[in-house]
Coordinates of C-alpha atoms in Angstrom, one line a residue:
Chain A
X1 CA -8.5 5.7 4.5
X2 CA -10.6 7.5 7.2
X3 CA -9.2 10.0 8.8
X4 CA -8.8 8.9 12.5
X5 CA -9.7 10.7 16.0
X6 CA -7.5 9.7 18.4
X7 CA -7.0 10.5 21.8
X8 CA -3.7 13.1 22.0
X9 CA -1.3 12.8 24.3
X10 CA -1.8 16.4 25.4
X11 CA -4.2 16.3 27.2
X12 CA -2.3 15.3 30.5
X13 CA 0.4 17.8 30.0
X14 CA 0.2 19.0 33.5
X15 CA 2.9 17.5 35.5
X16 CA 4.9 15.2 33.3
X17 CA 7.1 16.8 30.4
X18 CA 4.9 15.7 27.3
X19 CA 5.5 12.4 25.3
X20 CA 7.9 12.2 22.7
X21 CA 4.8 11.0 20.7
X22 CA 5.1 13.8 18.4
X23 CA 8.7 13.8 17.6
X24 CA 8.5 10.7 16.9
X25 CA 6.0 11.0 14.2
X26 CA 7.6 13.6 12.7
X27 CA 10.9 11.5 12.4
X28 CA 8.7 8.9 11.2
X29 CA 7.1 10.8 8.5
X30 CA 10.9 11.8 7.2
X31 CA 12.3 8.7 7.4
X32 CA 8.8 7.3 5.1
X33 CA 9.5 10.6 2.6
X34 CA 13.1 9.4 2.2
X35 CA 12.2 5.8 1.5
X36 CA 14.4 4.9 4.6
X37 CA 12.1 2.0 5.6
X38 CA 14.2 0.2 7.9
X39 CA 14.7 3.6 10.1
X40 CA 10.9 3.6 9.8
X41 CA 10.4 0.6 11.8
X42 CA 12.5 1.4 14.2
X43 CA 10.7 4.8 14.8
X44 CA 7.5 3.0 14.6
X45 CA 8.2 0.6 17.2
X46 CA 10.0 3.4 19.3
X47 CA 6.6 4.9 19.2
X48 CA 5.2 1.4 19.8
X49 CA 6.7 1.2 22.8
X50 CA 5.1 4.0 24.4
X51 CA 1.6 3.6 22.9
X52 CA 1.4 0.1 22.3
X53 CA -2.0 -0.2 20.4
X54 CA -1.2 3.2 18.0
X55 CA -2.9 2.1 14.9
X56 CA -0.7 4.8 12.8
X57 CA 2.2 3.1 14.2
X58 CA 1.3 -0.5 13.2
X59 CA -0.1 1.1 10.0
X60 CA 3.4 2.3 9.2
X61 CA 5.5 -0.3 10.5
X62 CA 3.4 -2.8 8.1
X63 CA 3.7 -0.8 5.0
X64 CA 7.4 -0.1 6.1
X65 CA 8.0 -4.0 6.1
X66 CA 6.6 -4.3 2.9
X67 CA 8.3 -1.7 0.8
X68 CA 11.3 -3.3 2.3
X69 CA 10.2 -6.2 0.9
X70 CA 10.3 -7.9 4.0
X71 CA 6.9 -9.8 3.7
X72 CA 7.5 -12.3 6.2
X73 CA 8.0 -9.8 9.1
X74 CA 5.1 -7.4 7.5
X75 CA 3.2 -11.0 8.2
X76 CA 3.9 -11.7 11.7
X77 CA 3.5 -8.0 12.6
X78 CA -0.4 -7.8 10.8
X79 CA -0.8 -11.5 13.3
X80 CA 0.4 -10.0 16.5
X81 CA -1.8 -7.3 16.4
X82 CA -4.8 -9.3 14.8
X83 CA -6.8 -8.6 18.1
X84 CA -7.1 -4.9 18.0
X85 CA -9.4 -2.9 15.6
X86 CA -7.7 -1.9 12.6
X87 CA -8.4 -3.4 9.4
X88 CA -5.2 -4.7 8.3
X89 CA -6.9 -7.6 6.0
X90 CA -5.5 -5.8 2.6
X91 CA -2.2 -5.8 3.3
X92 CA -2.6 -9.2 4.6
X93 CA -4.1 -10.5 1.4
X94 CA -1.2 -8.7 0.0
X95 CA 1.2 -10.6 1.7
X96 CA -0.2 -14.0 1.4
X97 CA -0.3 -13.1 -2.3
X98 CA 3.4 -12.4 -2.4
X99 CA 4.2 -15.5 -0.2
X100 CA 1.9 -17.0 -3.3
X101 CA -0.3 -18.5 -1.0
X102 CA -3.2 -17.3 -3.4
X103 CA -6.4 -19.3 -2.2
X104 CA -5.4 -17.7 1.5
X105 CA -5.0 -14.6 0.1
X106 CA -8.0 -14.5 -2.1
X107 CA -10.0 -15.7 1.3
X108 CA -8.3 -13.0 3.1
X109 CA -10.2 -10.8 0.7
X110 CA -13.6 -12.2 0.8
X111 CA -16.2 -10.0 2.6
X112 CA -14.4 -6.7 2.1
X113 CA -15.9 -3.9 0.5
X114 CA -14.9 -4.7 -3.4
X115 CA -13.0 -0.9 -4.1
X116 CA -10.6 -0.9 -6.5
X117 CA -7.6 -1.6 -4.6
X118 CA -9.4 -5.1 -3.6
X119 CA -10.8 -5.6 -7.1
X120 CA -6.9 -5.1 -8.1
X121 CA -5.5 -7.2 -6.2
X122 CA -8.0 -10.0 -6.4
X123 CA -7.6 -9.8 -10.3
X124 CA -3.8 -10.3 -10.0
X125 CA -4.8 -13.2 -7.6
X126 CA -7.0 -14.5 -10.0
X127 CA -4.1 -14.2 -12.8
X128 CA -1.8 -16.2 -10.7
X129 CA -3.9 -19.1 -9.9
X130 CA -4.9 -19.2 -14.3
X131 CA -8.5 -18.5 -13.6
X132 CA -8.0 -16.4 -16.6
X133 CA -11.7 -16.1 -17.1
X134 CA -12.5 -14.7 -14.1
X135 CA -9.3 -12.3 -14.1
X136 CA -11.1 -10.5 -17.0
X137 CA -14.0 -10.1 -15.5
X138 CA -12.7 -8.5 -12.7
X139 CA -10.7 -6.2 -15.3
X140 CA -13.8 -5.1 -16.5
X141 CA -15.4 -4.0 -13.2
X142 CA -11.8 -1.4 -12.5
X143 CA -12.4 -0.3 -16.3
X144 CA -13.8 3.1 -15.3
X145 CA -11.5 3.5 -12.5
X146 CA -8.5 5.3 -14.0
X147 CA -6.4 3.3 -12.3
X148 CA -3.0 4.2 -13.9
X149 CA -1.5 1.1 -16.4
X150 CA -4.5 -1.2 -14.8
X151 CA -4.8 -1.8 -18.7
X152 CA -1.8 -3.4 -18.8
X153 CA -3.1 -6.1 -16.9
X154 CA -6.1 -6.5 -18.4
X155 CA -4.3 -7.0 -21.4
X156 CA -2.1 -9.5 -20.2
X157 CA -5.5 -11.1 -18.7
X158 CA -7.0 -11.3 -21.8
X159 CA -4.4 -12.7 -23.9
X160 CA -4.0 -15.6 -21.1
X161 CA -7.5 -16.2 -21.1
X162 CA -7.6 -16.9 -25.2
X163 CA -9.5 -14.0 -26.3
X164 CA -6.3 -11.8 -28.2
X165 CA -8.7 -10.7 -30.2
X166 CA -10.8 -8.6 -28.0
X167 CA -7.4 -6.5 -26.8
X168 CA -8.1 -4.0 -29.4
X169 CA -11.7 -3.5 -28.8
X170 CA -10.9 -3.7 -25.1
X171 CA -8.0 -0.8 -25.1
X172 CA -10.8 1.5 -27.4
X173 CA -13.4 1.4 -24.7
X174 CA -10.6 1.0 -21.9
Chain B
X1 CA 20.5 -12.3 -45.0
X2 CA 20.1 -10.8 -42.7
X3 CA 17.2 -13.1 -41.8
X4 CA 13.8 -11.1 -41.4
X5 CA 12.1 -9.8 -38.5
X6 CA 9.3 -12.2 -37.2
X7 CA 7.0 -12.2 -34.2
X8 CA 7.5 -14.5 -31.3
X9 CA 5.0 -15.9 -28.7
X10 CA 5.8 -14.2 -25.4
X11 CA 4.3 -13.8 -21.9
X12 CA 2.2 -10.7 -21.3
X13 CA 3.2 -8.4 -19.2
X14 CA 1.5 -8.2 -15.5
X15 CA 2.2 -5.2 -13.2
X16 CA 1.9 -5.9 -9.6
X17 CA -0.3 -2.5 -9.3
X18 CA -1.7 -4.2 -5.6
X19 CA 1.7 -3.3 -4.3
X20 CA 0.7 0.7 -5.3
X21 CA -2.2 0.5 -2.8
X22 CA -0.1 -0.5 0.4
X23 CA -0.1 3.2 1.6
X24 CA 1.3 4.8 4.8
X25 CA -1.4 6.6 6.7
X26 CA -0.9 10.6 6.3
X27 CA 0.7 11.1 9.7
X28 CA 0.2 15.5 9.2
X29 CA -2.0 15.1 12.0
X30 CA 0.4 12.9 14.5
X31 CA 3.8 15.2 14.0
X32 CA 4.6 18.4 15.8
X33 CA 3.5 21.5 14.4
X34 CA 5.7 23.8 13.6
X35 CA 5.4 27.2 14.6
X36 CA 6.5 29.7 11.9
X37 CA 7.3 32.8 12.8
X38 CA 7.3 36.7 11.3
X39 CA 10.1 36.0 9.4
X40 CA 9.7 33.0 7.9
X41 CA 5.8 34.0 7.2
X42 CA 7.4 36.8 5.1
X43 CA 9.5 34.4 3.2
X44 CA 6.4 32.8 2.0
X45 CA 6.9 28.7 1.9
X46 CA 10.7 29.0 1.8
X47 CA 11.7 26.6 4.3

C-alpha cells in the first residue's frame, strides 16, 4: 500500500487545543494489535466523525468489519464511501466473494493491476464458480510468488480440474 | 480383521489465503509520538 501524505491536523494549532486525531489513532492501532475489532470501529468512526473523508479511518473500519466477520456491514461501509478516492475495490471483491456473489466479485476485480493478492483471490473465485481450468492457470502465474501455503490451493485446483497427476510434478517446480 | 486401511475420495483442501491480504494500513504515522526521555533512552527498548 502507498504510503499516504496527508494533511496533519497540526498545522492550525494556534488557538484551538489540537484534535484528538492522534489519540485516536493510537487507540486505534491498540485496539487492531489486540484483535479487538469491534472497539476498532468504534475508534474509527470516532475519528470519522471529526475527519469525515480520513482514508486510514475507512481503511481500518473496513478491514475491522471483516476480521469480525461482519461482511455485510464491511459492504455497506466500502458503498457509502464509494465516491471519494480510495481504492477500496479489493476488499470489495472480497466481500462479494464471501457473500458468494462470485461473477460480481470477479467483475469487481477486472481492470485492477493483477498482483498477487488479486491473482489470489481471483483463483479462489475461479475455484468456486468450477472453472477449474482456469483456476490453474492462475495458480501458475502466483507460482514464484512465495506466497505462504498458496500451494495448497493449487493443489486442490488441480485435482478439481482432473489433472491429479500433474500434483507431483507441480509441488517439485512449486 | 481388523479390516485394512484403504484410500477414500475426498475434497481437497482450499485455503481462503484472499482473506490474509485484507490488511490494516500501518497507522505509525497517524498516532502520537511518544517522547522518550533520559531514562527510558538508557533503558534501551524496555517499555
Amino acid at each position: 500500500m502507498a504510503p499516504k501524505s496527508k494533511e496533519k491536523p497540526k498545522t492550525s494549532a494556534s488557538s484551538q487545543p489540537p484534535p484528538a486525531i492522534e489519540d485516536l489513532f493510537t487507540t486505534l492501532d491498540r485496539h487492531i494489535q489486540r484483535s479487538e475489532y469491534e472497539q476498532a470501529v468504534k475508534v474509527a468512526d470516532q475519528v470519522l466523525s471529526i475527519a469525515p473523508a480520513d482514508e486510514d479511518a475507512i481503511r481500518c473500519k473496513v478491514v475491522a468489519l471483516v476480521k469480525d466477520d461482519k461482511i455485510d456491514d464491511a459492504l455497506s461501509v466500502i458503498h457509502s464511501f464509494h465516491k471519494l478516492p480510495i481504492d477500496l475495490g479489493f476488499q470489495k471483491a472480497y466481500c462479494l466473494y464471501r457473500q458468494n456473489k462470485l461473477d460480481e466479485a470477479l467483475e469487481c476485480l477486472r481492470g485492477r493491476e493483477r498482483d498477487s493478492e488479486t491473482l489470489l483471490l481471483e483463483a479462489q473465485i475461479l475455484y468456486r464458480l468450477g472453472k477449474t481450468d482456469a483456476c490453474v492457470d492462475v495458480y501458475r502465474k502466483l507460482q514464484n510468488s512465495e506466497i505462504e501455503t498458496a500451494e495448497v490451493n493449487f493443489v486442490a485446483s488441480l485435482v478439481s480440474a482432473g489433472k491429479a497427476s500433474q500434483v507431483k510434478g507441480a509441488l517439485e517446480s512449486w | 480383521f481388523p479390516p485394512g486401511f484403504e484410500t477414500i475420495p475426498r475434497n481437497p483442501i482450499v485455503l481462503d489465503l484472499a482473506y490474509n491480504c485484507i490488511e490494516f494500513p500501518v497507522l505509525e504515522e497517524r498516532k502520537k509520538t511518544e517522547r522518550k526521555g533520559f531514562i527510558s533512552r538508557l533503558w534501551g527498548g524496555r517499555n
